[in-house]
Coordinates of N, CA and C in Angstrom, one line a residue:
M1 N 121.5 65.8 158.4 CA 121.0 66.5 159.6 C 121.7 67.9 159.7
K2 N 123.0 67.9 159.4 CA 123.7 69.2 159.5 C 123.1 70.2 158.6
K3 N 122.7 69.8 157.4 CA 122.2 70.7 156.4 C 120.8 71.3 156.8
V4 N 120.0 70.5 157.5 CA 118.8 70.9 158.1 C 119.0 72.0 159.1
I5 N 119.9 71.8 160.0 CA 120.2 72.8 161.0 C 120.7 74.1 160.4
I6 N 121.6 74.0 159.4 CA 122.1 75.2 158.7 C 120.9 75.9 158.0
G7 N 120.0 75.1 157.4 CA 118.9 75.7 156.7 C 117.9 76.4 157.7
L8 N 117.7 75.8 158.8 CA 116.8 76.4 159.8 C 117.4 77.6 160.4
S9 N 118.7 77.6 160.7 CA 119.4 78.8 161.3 C 119.4 79.9 160.2
S10 N 119.5 79.6 159.0 CA 119.4 80.7 157.9 C 118.0 81.3 157.9
I11 N 117.0 80.5 158.1 CA 115.6 81.0 158.1 C 115.4 81.9 159.3
V12 N 116.0 81.5 160.5 CA 115.8 82.3 161.7 C 116.6 83.6 161.5
I13 N 117.7 83.6 160.9 CA 118.5 84.9 160.7 C 117.8 85.8 159.8
I14 N 117.2 85.3 158.8 CA 116.4 86.1 157.8 C 115.2 86.7 158.5
M15 N 114.5 85.9 159.3 CA 113.3 86.4 160.1 C 113.7 87.5 161.0
I16 N 114.8 87.3 161.7 CA 115.2 88.4 162.7 C 115.6 89.6 162.0
A17 N 116.4 89.5 160.9 CA 116.8 90.7 160.1 C 115.5 91.4 159.5
T18 N 114.6 90.6 159.1 CA 113.3 91.2 158.6 C 112.6 92.0 159.7
Y19 N 112.5 91.4 160.8 CA 111.9 92.0 162.0 C 112.4 93.4 162.3
F20 N 113.7 93.6 162.2 CA 114.4 94.8 162.5 C 114.5 95.8 161.3
V21 N 114.6 95.3 160.1 CA 114.9 96.1 158.9 C 113.6 96.7 158.3
V22 N 112.6 95.9 158.2 CA 111.3 96.4 157.6 C 110.7 97.5 158.3
P23 N 110.6 97.5 159.6 CA 110.0 98.7 160.3 C 110.8 100.0 160.1
S24 N 112.1 99.8 160.0 CA 113.0 101.0 159.8 C 112.8 101.6 158.4
I25 N 112.6 100.7 157.4 CA 112.3 101.1 156.0 C 111.0 101.8 156.0
M26 N 110.0 101.3 156.7 CA 108.6 101.9 156.7 C 108.7 103.2 157.4
M27 N 109.4 103.4 158.4 CA 109.5 104.7 159.1 C 110.2 105.7 158.3
N28 N 111.2 105.3 157.6 CA 111.9 106.3 156.7 C 110.9 106.7 155.5
S29 N 110.1 105.8 155.0 CA 109.2 106.1 154.0 C 108.1 107.1 154.5
V30 N 107.6 106.8 155.7 CA 106.6 107.7 156.3 C 107.2 109.1 156.5
K31 N 108.5 109.2 157.0 CA 109.2 110.5 157.2 C 109.2 111.3 155.9
D32 N 109.6 110.6 154.8 CA 109.7 111.2 153.5 C 108.3 111.7 153.1
K33 N 107.3 110.9 153.3 CA 105.9 111.3 152.8 C 105.4 112.5 153.7
I34 N 105.7 112.5 155.0 CA 105.2 113.6 155.8 C 105.8 114.9 155.4
I35 N 107.1 114.9 155.2 CA 107.8 116.1 154.8 C 107.3 116.5 153.4
E36 N 107.1 115.6 152.5 CA 106.6 115.9 151.2 C 105.2 116.6 151.2
H37 N 104.3 116.0 152.0 CA 102.9 116.5 152.1 C 102.8 117.7 153.1
N38 N 103.7 118.0 153.9 CA 103.6 119.0 154.9 C 104.9 119.8 155.0
P39 N 105.1 120.7 154.0 CA 106.4 121.5 153.9 C 106.6 122.4 155.1
E40 N 105.6 122.7 155.9 CA 105.8 123.5 157.1 C 106.6 122.8 158.2
I41 N 106.8 121.5 158.1 CA 107.5 120.8 159.1 C 109.0 121.0 158.8
E42 N 109.7 121.6 159.8 CA 111.1 121.9 159.6 C 112.0 120.7 159.9
N43 N 111.6 119.9 160.9 CA 112.5 118.9 161.4 C 111.6 117.8 162.1
I44 N 112.0 116.5 161.8 CA 111.3 115.4 162.5 C 112.3 115.0 163.6
I45 N 111.9 115.1 164.8 CA 112.8 114.8 166.0 C 112.7 113.3 166.3
T46 N 111.5 112.7 166.4 CA 111.4 111.3 166.7 C 110.2 110.8 165.9
I47 N 110.2 109.5 165.7 CA 109.1 108.8 165.0 C 109.0 107.4 165.7
N48 N 107.7 107.0 166.0 CA 107.4 105.7 166.5 C 106.2 105.1 165.8
H49 N 106.2 103.8 165.7 CA 105.1 103.1 165.1 C 104.2 102.6 166.2
I50 N 102.9 102.9 166.2 CA 102.1 102.6 167.3 C 101.0 101.6 166.9
S51 N 101.1 101.0 165.8 CA 100.1 99.9 165.4 C 100.7 98.6 165.7
S52 N 99.9 97.6 165.7 CA 100.4 96.2 165.9 C 100.3 95.4 164.7
W53 N 101.0 94.2 164.7 CA 100.9 93.3 163.6 C 99.5 92.9 163.4
G54 N 99.1 92.8 162.1 CA 97.8 92.3 161.8 C 96.7 93.4 161.7
E55 N 97.0 94.6 162.1 CA 96.0 95.6 162.0 C 95.9 96.1 160.6
W56 N 94.7 96.5 160.2 CA 94.5 96.9 158.8 C 95.1 98.3 158.4
F57 N 95.5 99.0 159.4 CA 96.1 100.3 159.2 C 97.4 100.5 160.0
S58 N 98.2 101.4 159.6 CA 99.4 101.8 160.3 C 99.3 103.2 160.8
E59 N 99.7 103.4 162.0 CA 99.7 104.8 162.6 C 101.0 105.1 163.2
Y60 N 101.5 106.3 163.1 CA 102.8 106.7 163.6 C 102.6 107.9 164.4
V61 N 103.4 108.1 165.4 CA 103.4 109.3 166.3 C 104.8 109.9 166.1
L62 N 104.8 111.2 165.9 CA 106.1 111.9 165.6 C 106.2 113.1 166.5
V63 N 107.4 113.5 166.8 CA 107.6 114.8 167.4 C 108.3 115.6 166.3
V64 N 107.7 116.7 166.0 CA 108.2 117.5 164.9 C 108.4 119.0 165.3
E65 N 109.1 119.7 164.5 CA 109.3 121.2 164.8 C 108.7 121.9 163.6
I66 N 107.8 122.9 164.0 CA 107.2 123.8 163.0 C 107.3 125.2 163.6
D67 N 107.9 126.1 162.8 CA 108.2 127.4 163.2 C 108.9 127.5 164.5
G68 N 109.8 126.7 164.8 CA 110.6 126.7 166.0 C 109.8 126.1 167.2
Q69 N 108.6 125.6 167.1 CA 107.8 125.1 168.2 C 107.7 123.5 167.9
K70 N 107.7 122.8 169.0 CA 107.6 121.3 168.9 C 106.1 120.9 169.0
F71 N 105.8 120.0 168.2 CA 104.5 119.4 168.1 C 104.6 117.9 168.1
Q72 N 103.5 117.3 168.7 CA 103.4 115.8 168.6 C 102.3 115.6 167.5
I73 N 102.6 114.8 166.5 CA 101.6 114.6 165.5 C 101.4 113.1 165.3
W74 N 100.2 112.8 164.8 CA 99.9 111.4 164.5 C 99.6 111.4 163.0
S75 N 100.1 110.3 162.3 CA 100.0 110.2 160.9 C 99.8 108.8 160.5
N76 N 99.2 108.7 159.3 CA 99.0 107.3 158.7 C 100.2 107.1 157.8
D77 N 100.3 105.9 157.2 CA 101.4 105.5 156.4 C 101.5 106.3 155.1
K78 N 100.5 107.1 154.8 CA 100.5 107.9 153.5 C 101.1 109.3 153.8
G79 N 101.4 109.6 155.0 CA 101.9 110.9 155.4 C 100.9 112.0 155.7
D80 N 99.6 111.6 155.8 CA 98.6 112.5 156.2 C 98.5 112.6 157.7
I81 N 98.5 113.9 158.2 CA 98.5 114.1 159.6 C 97.0 114.0 160.1
T82 N 96.8 113.1 161.0 CA 95.4 112.9 161.5 C 95.2 113.6 162.8
D83 N 96.2 114.1 163.5 CA 96.0 114.9 164.8 C 97.3 115.6 165.1
K84 N 97.2 116.7 165.8 CA 98.4 117.5 166.1 C 98.2 118.1 167.5
E85 N 99.3 118.1 168.3 CA 99.2 118.7 169.7 C 100.5 119.4 169.9
A86 N 100.4 120.7 170.4 CA 101.6 121.4 170.7 C 102.2 120.9 172.0
L87 N 103.5 120.8 172.1 CA 104.2 120.4 173.3 C 104.8 121.7 174.0
D88 N 105.0 121.6 175.3 CA 105.5 122.7 176.0 C 107.0 122.8 175.9

């Protein structure tokens, strides 16, 4: 019985770690792709994932700096900008 509890707790720990680590890895990958495809972006200030589990696509919203001005951009997981809005 003790081995079953240890096994189950190991699975739970792996699931929790995956829940927190995988999105971070995905966001870093998207940051790299956005900078690679859009060299005019000087700085990525924030990035957030706005899609839900089970959706066929991933979408990200970022606040970036271009020529000293802040913009909010939307991007897919390939680093393509789908929309852009200047911030005040």
